[in-house]
Amino acid sequence: MDHEALIDTVPRRSRVPRDDAESLTRAMLHALAERLTRGEADDLASELPEPPQTPLIAPAPEAEGYGPKECADLVSRRCGLSVGAGAREAS
């Protein structure tokens, strides 16, 4: 799958417009990277096309734990969606 195919998948699987798909994808991958160890993030990044690999550089060697609501809030802030939309798309 190339970058455009990945981004085109987001609106088909969610209620997010195509114009917001890239920022949502980047925010979700960044939030996911924070939940993974650096090695896990590296493994996942190796399976993704570029540029989505970039947000999967884990910021710390250890995973940071948080729940679904915190993840939705984080994604919403990072991509500019409302908390409700971020929660729907993060789940």
PDB file of N, CA and C in Angstrom:
ATOM      1  N   MET A   1       0.852  -1.170   0.000  1.00  0.00           N
ATOM      2  CA  MET A   1       0.000   0.000   0.000  1.00  0.00           C
ATOM      3  C   MET A   1       0.899   1.234   0.000  1.00  0.00           C
ATOM      4  N   ASP A   2       0.594   2.182  -0.894  1.00  0.00           N
ATOM      5  CA  ASP A   2       1.362   3.417  -0.903  1.00  0.00           C
ATOM      6  C   ASP A   2       0.672   4.469  -0.030  1.00  0.00           C
ATOM      7  N   HIS A   3       1.308   5.623   0.094  1.00  0.00           N
ATOM      8  CA  HIS A   3       0.813   6.687   0.968  1.00  0.00           C
ATOM      9  C   HIS A   3      -0.614   7.103   0.597  1.00  0.00           C
ATOM     10  N   GLU A   4      -0.862   7.356  -0.686  1.00  0.00           N
ATOM     11  CA  GLU A   4      -2.191   7.805  -1.108  1.00  0.00           C
ATOM     12  C   GLU A   4      -3.259   6.751  -0.827  1.00  0.00           C
ATOM     13  N   ALA A   5      -2.948   5.494  -1.046  1.00  0.00           N
ATOM     14  CA  ALA A   5      -3.917   4.425  -0.760  1.00  0.00           C
ATOM     15  C   ALA A   5      -4.241   4.371   0.726  1.00  0.00           C
ATOM     16  N   LEU A   6      -3.230   4.552   1.566  1.00  0.00           N
ATOM     17  CA  LEU A   6      -3.453   4.565   3.015  1.00  0.00           C
ATOM     18  C   LEU A   6      -4.375   5.712   3.401  1.00  0.00           C
ATOM     19  N   ILE A   7      -4.090   6.906   2.908  1.00  0.00           N
ATOM     20  CA  ILE A   7      -4.896   8.080   3.238  1.00  0.00           C
ATOM     21  C   ILE A   7      -6.307   7.952   2.658  1.00  0.00           C
ATOM     22  N   ASP A   8      -6.456   7.388   1.473  1.00  0.00           N
ATOM     23  CA  ASP A   8      -7.782   7.199   0.867  1.00  0.00           C
ATOM     24  C   ASP A   8      -8.640   6.216   1.649  1.00  0.00           C
ATOM     25  N   THR A   9      -8.023   5.334   2.410  1.00  0.00           N
ATOM     26  CA  THR A   9      -8.757   4.357   3.214  1.00  0.00           C
ATOM     27  C   THR A   9      -9.484   5.017   4.378  1.00  0.00           C
ATOM     28  N   VAL A  10      -8.929   6.073   4.926  1.00  0.00           N
ATOM     29  CA  VAL A  10      -9.478   6.708   6.130  1.00  0.00           C
ATOM     30  C   VAL A  10     -10.912   7.188   5.924  1.00  0.00           C
ATOM     31  N   PRO A  11     -11.234   7.975   4.882  1.00  0.00           N
ATOM     32  CA  PRO A  11     -12.615   8.420   4.724  1.00  0.00           C
ATOM     33  C   PRO A  11     -13.597   7.272   4.453  1.00  0.00           C
ATOM     34  N   ARG A  12     -13.130   6.222   3.818  1.00  0.00           N
ATOM     35  CA  ARG A  12     -14.014   5.078   3.556  1.00  0.00           C
ATOM     36  C   ARG A  12     -14.369   4.332   4.835  1.00  0.00           C
ATOM     37  N   ARG A  13     -13.470   4.359   5.826  1.00  0.00           N
ATOM     38  CA  ARG A  13     -13.704   3.614   7.066  1.00  0.00           C
ATOM     39  C   ARG A  13     -14.173   4.488   8.221  1.00  0.00           C
ATOM     40  N   SER A  14     -14.254   5.786   8.005  1.00  0.00           N
ATOM     41  CA  SER A  14     -14.649   6.696   9.076  1.00  0.00           C
ATOM     42  C   SER A  14     -15.565   7.764   8.509  1.00  0.00           C
ATOM     43  N   ARG A  15     -15.960   8.652   9.353  1.00  0.00           N
ATOM     44  CA  ARG A  15     -16.802   9.779   8.922  1.00  0.00           C
ATOM     45  C   ARG A  15     -15.969  11.042   8.743  1.00  0.00           C
ATOM     46  N   VAL A  16     -14.695  10.890   8.545  1.00  0.00           N
ATOM     47  CA  VAL A  16     -13.789  12.024   8.383  1.00  0.00           C
ATOM     48  C   VAL A  16     -13.648  12.340   6.900  1.00  0.00           C
ATOM     49  N   PRO A  17     -13.791  13.620   6.519  1.00  0.00           N
ATOM     50  CA  PRO A  17     -13.598  13.993   5.115  1.00  0.00           C
ATOM     51  C   PRO A  17     -12.166  13.728   4.648  1.00  0.00           C
ATOM     52  N   ARG A  18     -12.003  13.516   3.372  1.00  0.00           N
ATOM     53  CA  ARG A  18     -10.687  13.248   2.779  1.00  0.00           C
ATOM     54  C   ARG A  18      -9.689  14.349   3.135  1.00  0.00           C
ATOM     55  N   ASP A  19     -10.163  15.593   3.208  1.00  0.00           N
ATOM     56  CA  ASP A  19      -9.273  16.714   3.532  1.00  0.00           C
ATOM     57  C   ASP A  19      -8.654  16.585   4.928  1.00  0.00           C
ATOM     58  N   ASP A  20      -9.331  15.888   5.828  1.00  0.00           N
ATOM     59  CA  ASP A  20      -8.832  15.717   7.196  1.00  0.00           C
ATOM     60  C   ASP A  20      -8.122  14.386   7.406  1.00  0.00           C
ATOM     61  N   ALA A  21      -8.143  13.519   6.409  1.00  0.00           N
ATOM     62  CA  ALA A  21      -7.631  12.158   6.569  1.00  0.00           C
ATOM     63  C   ALA A  21      -6.142  12.113   6.884  1.00  0.00           C
ATOM     64  N   GLU A  22      -5.363  12.952   6.252  1.00  0.00           N
ATOM     65  CA  GLU A  22      -3.920  12.905   6.486  1.00  0.00           C
ATOM     66  C   GLU A  22      -3.573  13.366   7.898  1.00  0.00           C
ATOM     67  N   SER A  23      -4.186  14.461   8.362  1.00  0.00           N
ATOM     68  CA  SER A  23      -3.875  14.929   9.715  1.00  0.00           C
ATOM     69  C   SER A  23      -4.373  13.937  10.756  1.00  0.00           C
ATOM     70  N   LEU A  24      -5.531  13.302  10.514  1.00  0.00           N
ATOM     71  CA  LEU A  24      -6.029  12.286  11.436  1.00  0.00           C
ATOM     72  C   LEU A  24      -5.085  11.087  11.473  1.00  0.00           C
ATOM     73  N   THR A  25      -4.637  10.658  10.321  1.00  0.00           N
ATOM     74  CA  THR A  25      -3.712   9.520  10.253  1.00  0.00           C
ATOM     75  C   THR A  25      -2.423   9.828  10.995  1.00  0.00           C
ATOM     76  N   ARG A  26      -1.876  11.012  10.764  1.00  0.00           N
ATOM     77  CA  ARG A  26      -0.637  11.405  11.434  1.00  0.00           C
ATOM     78  C   ARG A  26      -0.839  11.460  12.955  1.00  0.00           C
ATOM     79  N   ALA A  27      -1.955  12.040  13.399  1.00  0.00           N
ATOM     80  CA  ALA A  27      -2.226  12.137  14.839  1.00  0.00           C
ATOM     81  C   ALA A  27      -2.423  10.766  15.463  1.00  0.00           C
ATOM     82  N   MET A  28      -3.140   9.884  14.777  1.00  0.00           N
ATOM     83  CA  MET A  28      -3.356   8.533  15.304  1.00  0.00           C
ATOM     84  C   MET A  28      -2.041   7.758  15.389  1.00  0.00           C
ATOM     85  N   LEU A  29      -1.212   7.865  14.362  1.00  0.00           N
ATOM     86  CA  LEU A  29       0.064   7.147  14.382  1.00  0.00           C
ATOM     87  C   LEU A  29       0.983   7.681  15.472  1.00  0.00           C
ATOM     88  N   HIS A  30       0.960   8.987  15.687  1.00  0.00           N
ATOM     89  CA  HIS A  30       1.787   9.565  16.742  1.00  0.00           C
ATOM     90  C   HIS A  30       1.303   9.095  18.111  1.00  0.00           C
ATOM     91  N   ALA A  31      -0.014   9.092  18.316  1.00  0.00           N
ATOM     92  CA  ALA A  31      -0.567   8.600  19.584  1.00  0.00           C
ATOM     93  C   ALA A  31      -0.241   7.119  19.771  1.00  0.00           C
ATOM     94  N   LEU A  32      -0.337   6.345  18.694  1.00  0.00           N
ATOM     95  CA  LEU A  32      -0.003   4.924  18.766  1.00  0.00           C
ATOM     96  C   LEU A  32       1.467   4.727  19.116  1.00  0.00           C
ATOM     97  N   ALA A  33       2.340   5.526  18.521  1.00  0.00           N
ATOM     98  CA  ALA A  33       3.778   5.404  18.806  1.00  0.00           C
ATOM     99  C   ALA A  33       4.072   5.618  20.281  1.00  0.00           C
ATOM    100  N   GLU A  34       3.297   6.490  20.918  1.00  0.00           N
ATOM    101  CA  GLU A  34       3.502   6.728  22.345  1.00  0.00           C
ATOM    102  C   GLU A  34       3.069   5.543  23.195  1.00  0.00           C
ATOM    103  N   ARG A  35       2.254   4.676  22.650  1.00  0.00           N
ATOM    104  CA  ARG A  35       1.778   3.499  23.372  1.00  0.00           C
ATOM    105  C   ARG A  35       2.658   2.280  23.132  1.00  0.00           C
ATOM    106  N   LEU A  36       3.586   2.377  22.200  1.00  0.00           N
ATOM    107  CA  LEU A  36       4.449   1.258  21.839  1.00  0.00           C
ATOM    108  C   LEU A  36       5.863   1.486  22.356  1.00  0.00           C
ATOM    109  N   THR A  37       6.580   0.404  22.519  1.00  0.00           N
ATOM    110  CA  THR A  37       8.002   0.560  22.806  1.00  0.00           C
ATOM    111  C   THR A  37       8.680   1.023  21.517  1.00  0.00           C
ATOM    112  N   ARG A  38       9.885   1.516  21.627  1.00  0.00           N
ATOM    113  CA  ARG A  38      10.602   1.979  20.441  1.00  0.00           C
ATOM    114  C   ARG A  38      10.748   0.851  19.417  1.00  0.00           C
ATOM    115  N   GLY A  39      11.042  -0.345  19.878  1.00  0.00           N
ATOM    116  CA  GLY A  39      11.186  -1.484  18.963  1.00  0.00           C
ATOM    117  C   GLY A  39       9.879  -1.828  18.259  1.00  0.00           C
ATOM    118  N   GLU A  40       8.771  -1.797  18.994  1.00  0.00           N
ATOM    119  CA  GLU A  40       7.469  -2.070  18.387  1.00  0.00           C
ATOM    120  C   GLU A  40       7.117  -0.995  17.353  1.00  0.00           C
ATOM    121  N   ALA A  41       7.395   0.261  17.683  1.00  0.00           N
ATOM    122  CA  ALA A  41       7.126   1.356  16.747  1.00  0.00           C
ATOM    123  C   ALA A  41       7.976   1.198  15.489  1.00  0.00           C
ATOM    124  N   ASP A  42       9.225   0.802  15.655  1.00  0.00           N
ATOM    125  CA  ASP A  42      10.097   0.577  14.500  1.00  0.00           C
ATOM    126  C   ASP A  42       9.556  -0.541  13.621  1.00  0.00           C
ATOM    127  N   ASP A  43       9.080  -1.622  14.242  1.00  0.00           N
ATOM    128  CA  ASP A  43       8.522  -2.744  13.480  1.00  0.00           C
ATOM    129  C   ASP A  43       7.293  -2.310  12.681  1.00  0.00           C
ATOM    130  N   LEU A  44       6.404  -1.573  13.328  1.00  0.00           N
ATOM    131  CA  LEU A  44       5.201  -1.104  12.641  1.00  0.00           C
ATOM    132  C   LEU A  44       5.562  -0.122  11.532  1.00  0.00           C
ATOM    133  N   ALA A  45       6.471   0.804  11.801  1.00  0.00           N
ATOM    134  CA  ALA A  45       6.879   1.787  10.796  1.00  0.00           C
ATOM    135  C   ALA A  45       7.446   1.114   9.549  1.00  0.00           C
ATOM    136  N   SER A  46       8.124   0.012   9.731  1.00  0.00           N
ATOM    137  CA  SER A  46       8.713  -0.673   8.582  1.00  0.00           C
ATOM    138  C   SER A  46       7.639  -1.238   7.652  1.00  0.00           C
ATOM    139  N   GLU A  47       6.417  -1.376   8.148  1.00  0.00           N
ATOM    140  CA  GLU A  47       5.310  -1.903   7.346  1.00  0.00           C
ATOM    141  C   GLU A  47       4.498  -0.808   6.661  1.00  0.00           C
ATOM    142  N   LEU A  48       4.762   0.459   7.004  1.00  0.00           N
ATOM    143  CA  LEU A  48       3.989   1.575   6.468  1.00  0.00           C
ATOM    144  C   LEU A  48       4.743   2.283   5.353  1.00  0.00           C
ATOM    145  N   PRO A  49       3.990   2.885   4.409  1.00  0.00           N
ATOM    146  CA  PRO A  49       4.659   3.680   3.382  1.00  0.00           C
ATOM    147  C   PRO A  49       5.153   4.989   3.980  1.00  0.00           C
ATOM    148  N   GLU A  50       6.113   5.613   3.329  1.00  0.00           N
ATOM    149  CA  GLU A  50       6.523   6.941   3.769  1.00  0.00           C
ATOM    150  C   GLU A  50       5.541   7.932   3.183  1.00  0.00           C
ATOM    151  N   PRO A  51       5.223   9.037   3.785  1.00  0.00           N
ATOM    152  CA  PRO A  51       5.716   9.632   5.001  1.00  0.00           C
ATOM    153  C   PRO A  51       5.045   9.170   6.291  1.00  0.00           C
ATOM    154  N   PRO A  52       3.982   8.330   6.311  1.00  0.00           N
ATOM    155  CA  PRO A  52       3.411   7.962   7.613  1.00  0.00           C
ATOM    156  C   PRO A  52       4.379   7.298   8.576  1.00  0.00           C
ATOM    157  N   GLN A  53       5.515   6.820   8.120  1.00  0.00           N
ATOM    158  CA  GLN A  53       6.484   6.225   9.040  1.00  0.00           C
ATOM    159  C   GLN A  53       6.972   7.227  10.071  1.00  0.00           C
ATOM    160  N   THR A  54       7.129   8.465   9.684  1.00  0.00           N
ATOM    161  CA  THR A  54       7.723   9.483  10.545  1.00  0.00           C
ATOM    162  C   THR A  54       7.035   9.606  11.904  1.00  0.00           C
ATOM    163  N   PRO A  55       5.689   9.669  11.981  1.00  0.00           N
ATOM    164  CA  PRO A  55       5.070   9.798  13.305  1.00  0.00           C
ATOM    165  C   PRO A  55       5.270   8.582  14.203  1.00  0.00           C
ATOM    166  N   LEU A  56       5.752   7.479  13.655  1.00  0.00           N
ATOM    167  CA  LEU A  56       5.927   6.280  14.457  1.00  0.00           C
ATOM    168  C   LEU A  56       7.296   6.183  15.110  1.00  0.00           C
ATOM    169  N   ILE A  57       8.024   7.247  15.122  1.00  0.00           N
ATOM    170  CA  ILE A  57       9.278   7.253  15.875  1.00  0.00           C
ATOM    171  C   ILE A  57       8.896   7.468  17.331  1.00  0.00           C
ATOM    172  N   ALA A  58       9.002   6.410  18.110  1.00  0.00           N
ATOM    173  CA  ALA A  58       8.580   6.481  19.511  1.00  0.00           C
ATOM    174  C   ALA A  58       9.426   7.506  20.250  1.00  0.00           C
ATOM    175  N   PRO A  59       8.771   8.398  21.002  1.00  0.00           N
ATOM    176  CA  PRO A  59       9.516   9.447  21.687  1.00  0.00           C
ATOM    177  C   PRO A  59      10.356   8.958  22.866  1.00  0.00           C
ATOM    178  N   ALA A  60      10.073   7.776  23.357  1.00  0.00           N
ATOM    179  CA  ALA A  60      10.805   7.242  24.514  1.00  0.00           C
ATOM    180  C   ALA A  60      10.984   5.739  24.318  1.00  0.00           C
ATOM    181  N   PRO A  61      12.001   5.152  24.958  1.00  0.00           N
ATOM    182  CA  PRO A  61      12.213   3.719  24.804  1.00  0.00           C
ATOM    183  C   PRO A  61      11.069   2.886  25.381  1.00  0.00           C
ATOM    184  N   GLU A  62      10.366   3.412  26.367  1.00  0.00           N
ATOM    185  CA  GLU A  62       9.258   2.682  26.999  1.00  0.00           C
ATOM    186  C   GLU A  62       7.924   3.252  26.546  1.00  0.00           C
ATOM    187  N   ALA A  63       6.918   2.404  26.506  1.00  0.00           N
ATOM    188  CA  ALA A  63       5.577   2.830  26.111  1.00  0.00           C
ATOM    189  C   ALA A  63       4.947   3.677  27.205  1.00  0.00           C
ATOM    190  N   GLU A  64       4.112   4.629  26.787  1.00  0.00           N
ATOM    191  CA  GLU A  64       3.373   5.482  27.720  1.00  0.00           C
ATOM    192  C   GLU A  64       1.934   4.984  27.761  1.00  0.00           C
ATOM    193  N   GLY A  65       1.447   4.635  28.946  1.00  0.00           N
ATOM    194  CA  GLY A  65       0.099   4.114  29.042  1.00  0.00           C
ATOM    195  C   GLY A  65      -0.945   5.189  29.231  1.00  0.00           C
ATOM    196  N   TYR A  66      -2.052   5.078  28.532  1.00  0.00           N
ATOM    197  CA  TYR A  66      -3.224   5.910  28.762  1.00  0.00           C
ATOM    198  C   TYR A  66      -4.425   5.210  28.161  1.00  0.00           C
ATOM    199  N   GLY A  67      -5.613   5.614  28.600  1.00  0.00           N
ATOM    200  CA  GLY A  67      -6.844   4.965  28.188  1.00  0.00           C
ATOM    201  C   GLY A  67      -7.425   5.541  26.906  1.00  0.00           C
ATOM    202  N   PRO A  68      -8.534   4.958  26.448  1.00  0.00           N
ATOM    203  CA  PRO A  68      -9.156   5.394  25.195  1.00  0.00           C
ATOM    204  C   PRO A  68      -9.572   6.869  25.194  1.00  0.00           C
ATOM    205  N   LYS A  69     -10.104   7.365  26.313  1.00  0.00           N
ATOM    206  CA  LYS A  69     -10.530   8.770  26.371  1.00  0.00           C
ATOM    207  C   LYS A  69      -9.324   9.689  26.234  1.00  0.00           C
ATOM    208  N   GLU A  70      -8.252   9.379  26.948  1.00  0.00           N
ATOM    209  CA  GLU A  70      -7.043  10.200  26.840  1.00  0.00           C
ATOM    210  C   GLU A  70      -6.481  10.154  25.424  1.00  0.00           C
ATOM    211  N   CYS A  71      -6.535   8.984  24.795  1.00  0.00           N
ATOM    212  CA  CYS A  71      -6.059   8.839  23.419  1.00  0.00           C
ATOM    213  C   CYS A  71      -6.924   9.691  22.488  1.00  0.00           C
ATOM    214  N   ALA A  72      -8.245   9.639  22.650  1.00  0.00           N
ATOM    215  CA  ALA A  72      -9.151  10.433  21.813  1.00  0.00           C
ATOM    216  C   ALA A  72      -8.890  11.925  21.995  1.00  0.00           C
ATOM    217  N   ASP A  73      -8.690  12.353  23.236  1.00  0.00           N
ATOM    218  CA  ASP A  73      -8.400  13.769  23.497  1.00  0.00           C
ATOM    219  C   ASP A  73      -7.096  14.188  22.814  1.00  0.00           C
ATOM    220  N   LEU A  74      -6.082  13.338  22.915  1.00  0.00           N
ATOM    221  CA  LEU A  74      -4.778  13.623  22.317  1.00  0.00           C
ATOM    222  C   LEU A  74      -4.895  13.729  20.793  1.00  0.00           C
ATOM    223  N   VAL A  75      -5.568  12.759  20.184  1.00  0.00           N
ATOM    224  CA  VAL A  75      -5.735  12.762  18.730  1.00  0.00           C
ATOM    225  C   VAL A  75      -6.534  13.989  18.304  1.00  0.00           C
ATOM    226  N   SER A  76      -7.583  14.306  19.035  1.00  0.00           N
ATOM    227  CA  SER A  76      -8.408  15.472  18.707  1.00  0.00           C
ATOM    228  C   SER A  76      -7.600  16.756  18.726  1.00  0.00           C
ATOM    229  N   ARG A  77      -6.786  16.924  19.750  1.00  0.00           N
ATOM    230  CA  ARG A  77      -5.954  18.129  19.846  1.00  0.00           C
ATOM    231  C   ARG A  77      -4.944  18.194  18.700  1.00  0.00           C
ATOM    232  N   ARG A  78      -4.359  17.068  18.371  1.00  0.00           N
ATOM    233  CA  ARG A  78      -3.296  17.061  17.361  1.00  0.00           C
ATOM    234  C   ARG A  78      -3.808  17.282  15.950  1.00  0.00           C
ATOM    235  N   CYS A  79      -5.018  16.859  15.645  1.00  0.00           N
ATOM    236  CA  CYS A  79      -5.485  17.008  14.265  1.00  0.00           C
ATOM    237  C   CYS A  79      -6.611  18.010  14.127  1.00  0.00           C
ATOM    238  N   GLY A  80      -7.023  18.638  15.231  1.00  0.00           N
ATOM    239  CA  GLY A  80      -8.010  19.695  15.155  1.00  0.00           C
ATOM    240  C   GLY A  80      -9.445  19.225  15.049  1.00  0.00           C
ATOM    241  N   LEU A  81      -9.716  17.957  15.310  1.00  0.00           N
ATOM    242  CA  LEU A  81     -11.092  17.470  15.325  1.00  0.00           C
ATOM    243  C   LEU A  81     -11.706  17.743  16.696  1.00  0.00           C
ATOM    244  N   SER A  82     -13.026  17.764  16.748  1.00  0.00           N
ATOM    245  CA  SER A  82     -13.678  17.882  18.036  1.00  0.00           C
ATOM    246  C   SER A  82     -13.398  16.611  18.833  1.00  0.00           C
ATOM    247  N   VAL A  83     -13.525  16.693  20.145  1.00  0.00           N
ATOM    248  CA  VAL A  83     -13.267  15.519  20.979  1.00  0.00           C
ATOM    249  C   VAL A  83     -14.190  14.380  20.597  1.00  0.00           C
ATOM    250  N   GLY A  84     -15.444  14.686  20.283  1.00  0.00           N
ATOM    251  CA  GLY A  84     -16.389  13.642  19.877  1.00  0.00           C
ATOM    252  C   GLY A  84     -15.947  12.928  18.617  1.00  0.00           C
ATOM    253  N   ALA A  85     -15.515  13.689  17.628  1.00  0.00           N
ATOM    254  CA  ALA A  85     -15.043  13.086  16.367  1.00  0.00           C
ATOM    255  C   ALA A  85     -13.766  12.307  16.610  1.00  0.00           C
ATOM    256  N   GLY A  86     -12.867  12.861  17.426  1.00  0.00           N
ATOM    257  CA  GLY A  86     -11.616  12.160  17.730  1.00  0.00           C
ATOM    258  C   GLY A  86     -11.881  10.858  18.452  1.00  0.00           C
ATOM    259  N   ALA A  87     -12.848  10.856  19.360  1.00  0.00           N
ATOM    260  CA  ALA A  87     -13.173   9.640  20.106  1.00  0.00           C
ATOM    261  C   ALA A  87     -13.743   8.581  19.182  1.00  0.00           C
ATOM    262  N   ARG A  88     -14.600   8.989  18.256  1.00  0.00           N
ATOM    263  CA  ARG A  88     -15.181   8.021  17.313  1.00  0.00           C
ATOM    264  C   ARG A  88     -14.093   7.406  16.460  1.00  0.00           C
ATOM    265  N   GLU A  89     -13.193   8.233  15.958  1.00  0.00           N
ATOM    266  CA  GLU A  89     -12.179   7.739  15.039  1.00  0.00           C
ATOM    267  C   GLU A  89     -11.057   6.997  15.744  1.00  0.00           C
ATOM    268  N   ALA A  90     -10.816   7.296  17.013  1.00  0.00           N
ATOM    269  CA  ALA A  90      -9.767   6.614  17.757  1.00  0.00           C
ATOM    270  C   ALA A  90     -10.206   5.232  18.208  1.00  0.00           C
ATOM    271  N   SER A  91     -11.506   4.995  18.246  1.00  0.00           N
ATOM    272  CA  SER A  91     -11.993   3.700  18.745  1.00  0.00           C
ATOM    273  C   SER A  91     -12.093   2.669  17.661  1.00  0.00           C
TER     274      SER A  91
END
